[in-house]
Protein backbone atom coordinates (compact mmCIF):
# COMPACT_ATOMS: atom_id res chain seq x y z
CA UNK A 1 0.00 0.00 0.00
CA UNK A 2 1.31 3.47 -0.89
CA UNK A 3 1.29 5.81 2.10
CA UNK A 4 1.57 9.55 1.53
CA UNK A 5 4.49 11.20 3.35
CA UNK A 6 2.09 14.04 4.21
CA UNK A 7 -0.07 11.76 6.32
CA UNK A 8 0.25 12.88 9.97
CA UNK A 9 0.70 9.25 11.06
CA UNK A 10 3.14 8.43 8.24
CA UNK A 11 5.82 6.81 10.40
CA UNK A 12 3.35 4.71 12.34
CA UNK A 13 1.58 3.58 9.16
CA UNK A 14 4.84 2.60 7.45
CA UNK A 15 5.89 0.60 10.51
CA UNK A 16 2.51 -1.16 10.57
CA UNK A 17 2.86 -2.09 6.91
CA UNK A 18 6.33 -3.43 7.61
CA UNK A 19 5.11 -5.48 10.58
CA UNK A 20 2.27 -6.92 8.48
CA UNK A 21 4.73 -7.83 5.71
CA UNK A 22 6.93 -9.47 8.33
CA UNK A 23 3.97 -11.66 9.35
CA UNK A 24 3.74 -12.82 5.74
CA UNK A 25 7.50 -13.54 5.83
CA UNK A 26 7.09 -15.64 8.98
CA UNK A 27 9.19 -13.35 11.19
CA UNK A 28 6.46 -11.70 13.29
CA UNK A 29 3.73 -13.86 14.82
CA UNK A 30 0.13 -12.79 14.20
CA UNK A 31 -0.26 -11.90 17.86
CA UNK A 32 2.91 -9.83 17.50
CA UNK A 33 0.72 -7.32 15.66
CA UNK A 34 -1.53 -7.06 18.71
CA UNK A 35 1.51 -6.53 20.91
CA UNK A 36 2.65 -3.78 18.55
CA UNK A 37 -0.71 -2.02 18.79
CA UNK A 38 -0.58 -2.10 22.56
CA UNK A 39 2.84 -0.47 22.41
CA UNK A 40 1.57 2.29 20.11
CA UNK A 41 -1.23 3.11 22.55
CA UNK A 42 1.20 3.62 25.43
CA UNK A 43 3.50 5.65 23.20
CA UNK A 44 0.67 8.16 22.64
CA UNK A 45 0.67 8.84 26.37
CA UNK A 46 4.36 9.72 26.19
CA UNK A 47 3.89 12.01 23.21
CA UNK A 48 5.87 9.51 21.09
CA UNK A 49 9.19 10.88 22.32
CA UNK A 50 11.98 9.62 24.58
CA UNK A 51 11.04 11.25 27.87
CA UNK A 52 13.80 12.25 30.36
CA UNK A 53 13.08 9.20 32.57
CA UNK A 54 13.54 6.91 29.58
CA UNK A 55 16.79 8.64 28.66
CA UNK A 56 18.05 8.12 32.21
CA UNK A 57 17.08 4.44 32.14
CA UNK A 58 18.78 4.10 28.75
CA UNK A 59 22.01 5.57 30.11
CA UNK A 60 21.79 3.16 33.06
CA UNK A 61 21.09 0.25 30.72
CA UNK A 62 24.26 1.14 28.79
CA UNK A 63 26.25 1.25 32.03
CA UNK A 64 24.86 -2.11 33.16
CA UNK A 65 25.64 -3.79 29.84
CA UNK A 66 29.18 -2.36 29.87
CA UNK A 67 29.84 -3.59 33.40
CA UNK A 68 28.49 -7.09 32.75
CA UNK A 69 30.70 -10.14 32.36
CA UNK A 70 28.32 -12.03 30.08
CA UNK A 71 25.70 -9.65 28.67
CA UNK A 72 23.06 -11.09 26.34
CA UNK A 73 20.48 -9.33 24.16
CA UNK A 74 17.52 -11.58 23.52
CA UNK A 75 15.53 -10.98 20.34
CA UNK A 76 12.02 -12.15 19.41
CA UNK A 77 10.05 -11.73 16.18
CA UNK A 78 8.84 -8.19 16.91
CA UNK A 79 12.26 -6.94 17.98
CA UNK A 80 13.88 -8.50 14.91
CA UNK A 81 11.34 -6.87 12.58
CA UNK A 82 11.65 -3.44 14.18
CA UNK A 83 15.30 -3.04 15.05
CA UNK A 84 17.58 -5.95 14.11
CA UNK A 85 20.36 -3.73 12.76
CA UNK A 86 20.20 -1.33 15.71
CA UNK A 87 20.31 -4.20 18.20
CA UNK A 88 23.41 -5.45 16.38
CA UNK A 89 25.03 -2.02 16.79
CA UNK A 90 24.25 -2.18 20.50
CA UNK A 91 25.74 -5.67 20.77
CA UNK A 92 28.93 -4.41 19.13
CA UNK A 93 29.12 -1.35 21.38
CA UNK A 94 28.73 -3.36 24.59
CA UNK A 95 30.27 -6.74 23.74
CA UNK A 96 26.91 -8.45 24.27
CA UNK A 97 25.93 -11.66 22.55
CA UNK A 98 22.64 -11.89 20.68
CA UNK A 99 20.33 -14.83 21.27
CA UNK A 100 17.06 -15.51 19.47
CA UNK A 101 14.21 -16.82 21.66
CA UNK A 102 10.62 -17.14 20.54
CA UNK A 103 7.36 -17.44 22.39
CA UNK A 104 5.49 -18.79 19.34
CA UNK A 105 8.28 -21.18 18.53
CA UNK A 106 8.61 -23.40 15.52
CA UNK A 107 11.87 -24.68 14.14
CA UNK A 108 11.17 -22.98 10.82
CA UNK A 109 10.35 -19.61 12.37
CA UNK A 110 13.38 -19.78 14.66
CA UNK A 111 15.69 -20.28 11.67
CA UNK A 112 14.01 -17.45 9.76
CA UNK A 113 14.49 -14.99 12.62
CA UNK A 114 18.11 -16.13 13.11
CA UNK A 115 18.76 -15.66 9.38
CA UNK A 116 17.22 -12.18 9.35
CA UNK A 117 19.15 -10.98 12.39
CA UNK A 118 22.46 -12.40 11.10
CA UNK A 119 21.87 -10.78 7.73
CA UNK A 120 20.99 -7.38 9.24
CA UNK A 121 23.70 -7.30 11.90
CA UNK A 122 26.56 -9.21 10.30
CA UNK A 123 26.93 -11.00 13.65
CA UNK A 124 26.62 -14.67 14.49
CA UNK A 125 23.64 -15.19 16.78
CA UNK A 126 22.92 -17.84 19.38
CA UNK A 127 19.70 -19.83 19.43
CA UNK A 128 19.68 -22.08 16.39
CA UNK A 129 20.53 -24.97 18.68
CA UNK A 130 18.91 -24.61 22.06
CA UNK A 131 20.67 -26.92 24.50
CA UNK A 132 19.30 -25.56 27.80
CA UNK A 133 16.07 -24.70 29.57
CA UNK A 134 15.42 -21.81 31.95
CA UNK A 135 13.57 -22.91 35.09
CA UNK A 136 10.16 -21.54 36.00
CA UNK A 137 8.84 -20.75 32.52
CA UNK A 138 5.77 -22.52 31.22
CA UNK A 139 6.30 -21.81 27.51
CA UNK A 140 8.60 -22.62 24.63
CA UNK A 141 10.49 -19.47 25.51
CA UNK A 142 12.16 -21.45 28.31
CA UNK A 143 14.38 -22.99 25.65
CA UNK A 144 17.72 -21.23 25.39
CA UNK A 145 21.46 -21.81 25.02
CA UNK A 146 23.91 -22.67 27.79
CA UNK A 147 26.52 -20.39 26.22
CA UNK A 148 24.13 -17.44 26.11
CA UNK A 149 21.07 -16.85 28.26
CA UNK A 150 21.67 -19.63 30.75
CA UNK A 151 25.07 -18.26 31.77
CA UNK A 152 24.32 -14.56 31.25
CA UNK A 153 24.65 -12.14 34.14
CA UNK A 154 22.85 -9.23 32.45
CA UNK A 155 20.02 -9.71 29.96
CA UNK A 156 18.35 -7.10 27.78
CA UNK A 157 14.80 -8.16 26.90
CA UNK A 158 12.84 -6.01 24.51
CA UNK A 159 9.06 -6.27 24.35
CA UNK A 160 7.80 -9.56 25.58
CA UNK A 161 5.44 -10.89 28.22
CA UNK A 162 6.79 -11.20 31.70
CA UNK A 163 7.33 -14.87 32.46
CA UNK A 164 10.96 -14.91 31.43
CA UNK A 165 11.90 -11.60 33.04
CA UNK A 166 10.53 -12.83 36.36
CA UNK A 167 12.31 -16.19 36.05
CA UNK A 168 15.61 -14.56 35.22
CA UNK A 169 15.36 -12.06 38.05
CA UNK A 170 14.64 -14.99 40.40
CA UNK A 171 17.94 -16.69 39.54
CA UNK A 172 19.87 -13.48 40.10
CA UNK A 173 20.35 -12.22 36.57
CA UNK A 174 20.06 -8.47 36.09
CA UNK A 175 17.28 -7.64 33.70
CA UNK A 176 16.94 -4.61 31.43
CA UNK A 177 13.52 -4.30 29.81
CA UNK A 178 12.43 -2.16 26.89
CA UNK A 179 8.65 -2.00 27.02
CA UNK A 180 6.26 0.92 26.57
CA UNK A 181 3.86 -0.58 29.10
CA UNK A 182 4.97 0.64 32.54
CA UNK A 183 2.72 -1.94 34.21
CA UNK A 184 3.79 -5.04 32.29
CA UNK A 185 5.27 -7.93 34.24
CA UNK A 186 8.48 -7.52 32.25
CA UNK A 187 8.78 -3.88 33.25
CA UNK A 188 7.96 -4.63 36.88
CA UNK A 189 10.48 -7.49 37.06
CA UNK A 190 13.31 -5.46 35.53
CA UNK A 191 16.23 -3.94 37.40
CA UNK A 192 16.39 -1.24 34.76
CA UNK A 193 13.03 -0.61 33.11
CA UNK A 194 13.21 1.39 29.91
CA UNK A 195 9.75 2.71 29.04
CA UNK A 196 10.35 3.87 25.50
CA UNK A 197 9.71 2.79 21.94
CA UNK A 198 12.23 0.18 20.81
CA UNK A 199 13.49 1.99 17.71
CA UNK A 200 14.14 5.15 19.76
CA UNK A 201 15.52 3.35 22.80
CA UNK A 202 18.12 1.09 21.20
CA UNK A 203 20.17 3.71 19.29
CA UNK A 204 20.10 5.90 22.40
CA UNK A 205 21.46 3.08 24.61
CA UNK A 206 24.20 2.54 22.00
CA UNK A 207 25.02 6.25 22.02
CA UNK A 208 25.33 6.21 25.83
CA UNK A 209 27.41 3.02 25.70
CA UNK A 210 29.84 4.60 23.25
CA UNK A 211 30.14 7.61 25.55
CA UNK A 212 30.67 5.55 28.72
CA UNK A 213 33.06 2.99 27.24
CA UNK A 214 36.49 3.11 28.89
CA UNK A 215 35.16 5.22 31.80
CA UNK A 216 34.63 2.70 34.61
CA UNK A 217 34.26 5.29 37.38
CA UNK A 218 31.60 7.22 35.52
CA UNK A 219 29.85 3.96 34.63
CA UNK A 220 29.80 2.94 38.29
CA UNK A 221 28.44 6.35 39.25
CA UNK A 222 25.61 6.05 36.72
CA UNK A 223 24.64 2.67 38.16
CA UNK A 224 24.68 3.72 41.78
CA UNK A 225 22.72 6.93 41.16
CA UNK A 226 19.82 5.13 39.48
CA UNK A 227 16.63 4.30 41.37
CA UNK A 228 14.45 2.13 39.16
CA UNK A 229 11.30 2.36 41.28
CA UNK A 230 11.43 6.15 41.47
CA UNK A 231 12.14 6.42 37.78
CA UNK A 232 9.25 4.13 36.90
CA UNK A 233 6.89 6.06 39.17
CA UNK A 234 7.94 9.27 37.40
CA UNK A 235 7.17 7.76 33.98
CA UNK A 236 3.71 6.74 35.19
CA UNK A 237 3.08 10.26 36.52
CA UNK A 238 4.15 11.61 33.15
CA UNK A 239 1.63 9.37 31.39
CA UNK A 240 -1.14 10.55 33.74
CA UNK A 241 -0.13 14.16 33.10
CA UNK A 242 -0.24 13.42 29.36
CA UNK A 243 -3.84 12.28 29.73
CA UNK A 244 -4.77 15.24 31.92
CA UNK A 245 -3.22 17.68 29.49
CA UNK A 246 -5.13 16.01 26.64
CA UNK A 247 -8.38 16.47 28.56
CA UNK A 248 -7.56 20.11 29.33
CA UNK A 249 -6.61 20.85 25.70
CA UNK A 250 -9.93 19.40 24.53
CA UNK A 251 -12.03 21.38 26.99
CA UNK A 252 -10.26 24.62 25.95
CA UNK A 253 -11.38 24.16 22.34
O1 LIG B 1 8.07 -13.40 18.43
P1 LIG B 1 7.51 -14.17 19.60
O2 LIG B 1 6.85 -15.44 19.17
O3 LIG B 1 8.54 -14.41 20.65
O4 LIG B 1 6.35 -13.27 20.27
C1 LIG B 1 6.61 -11.95 20.65
C2 LIG B 1 5.39 -11.24 21.30
C3 LIG B 1 5.69 -9.74 21.28
C4 LIG B 1 4.14 -11.52 20.48
C5 LIG B 1 5.19 -11.75 22.74
O5 LIG B 1 6.37 -11.60 23.44
C6 LIG B 1 4.04 -11.06 23.44
O6 LIG B 1 2.91 -11.49 23.39
O7 LIG B 1 4.35 -9.94 24.10
P2 LIG B 1 3.26 -9.05 24.94
O8 LIG B 1 2.85 -9.74 26.16
O9 LIG B 1 2.21 -8.52 24.04
O10 LIG B 1 4.19 -7.86 25.36
C7 LIG B 1 4.77 -6.98 24.47
C8 LIG B 1 4.99 -5.64 25.17
O11 LIG B 1 5.79 -4.83 24.33
C9 LIG B 1 3.70 -4.88 25.46
O12 LIG B 1 3.72 -4.48 26.81
C10 LIG B 1 3.77 -3.64 24.54
O13 LIG B 1 3.28 -2.50 25.19
C11 LIG B 1 5.26 -3.51 24.29
N1 LIG B 1 5.60 -3.00 22.96
C12 LIG B 1 5.05 -3.32 21.77
N2 LIG B 1 5.68 -2.68 20.77
C13 LIG B 1 6.67 -1.95 21.33
C14 LIG B 1 6.63 -2.16 22.74
N3 LIG B 1 7.51 -1.59 23.57
C15 LIG B 1 8.46 -0.81 23.02
N4 LIG B 1 8.56 -0.56 21.69
C16 LIG B 1 7.69 -1.12 20.82
N5 LIG B 1 7.81 -0.89 19.51
Short mmCIF file of C-alpha atoms in Angstrom, two decimals, residues 10 27-29 71 74-75 83 92 98 128 142 144-145 150 159 168 182 184 190 192 202 212 235 245 248:
data_model
loop_
_atom_site.label_atom_id
_atom_site.label_comp_id
_atom_site.label_asym_id
_atom_site.label_seq_id
_atom_site.Cartn_x
_atom_site.Cartn_y
_atom_site.Cartn_z
CA UNK A 10 3.14 8.43 8.24
CA UNK A 27 9.19 -13.35 11.19
CA UNK A 28 6.46 -11.70 13.29
CA UNK A 29 3.73 -13.86 14.82
CA UNK A 71 25.70 -9.65 28.67
CA UNK A 74 17.52 -11.58 23.52
CA UNK A 75 15.53 -10.98 20.34
CA UNK A 83 15.30 -3.04 15.05
CA UNK A 92 28.93 -4.41 19.13
CA UNK A 98 22.64 -11.89 20.68
CA UNK A 128 19.68 -22.08 16.39
CA UNK A 142 12.16 -21.45 28.31
CA UNK A 144 17.72 -21.23 25.39
CA UNK A 145 21.46 -21.81 25.02
CA UNK A 150 21.67 -19.63 30.75
CA UNK A 159 9.06 -6.27 24.35
CA UNK A 168 15.61 -14.56 35.22
CA UNK A 182 4.97 0.64 32.54
CA UNK A 184 3.79 -5.04 32.29
CA UNK A 190 13.31 -5.46 35.53
CA UNK A 192 16.39 -1.24 34.76
CA UNK A 202 18.12 1.09 21.20
CA UNK A 212 30.67 5.55 28.72
CA UNK A 235 7.17 7.76 33.98
CA UNK A 245 -3.22 17.68 29.49
CA UNK A 248 -7.56 20.11 29.33
#
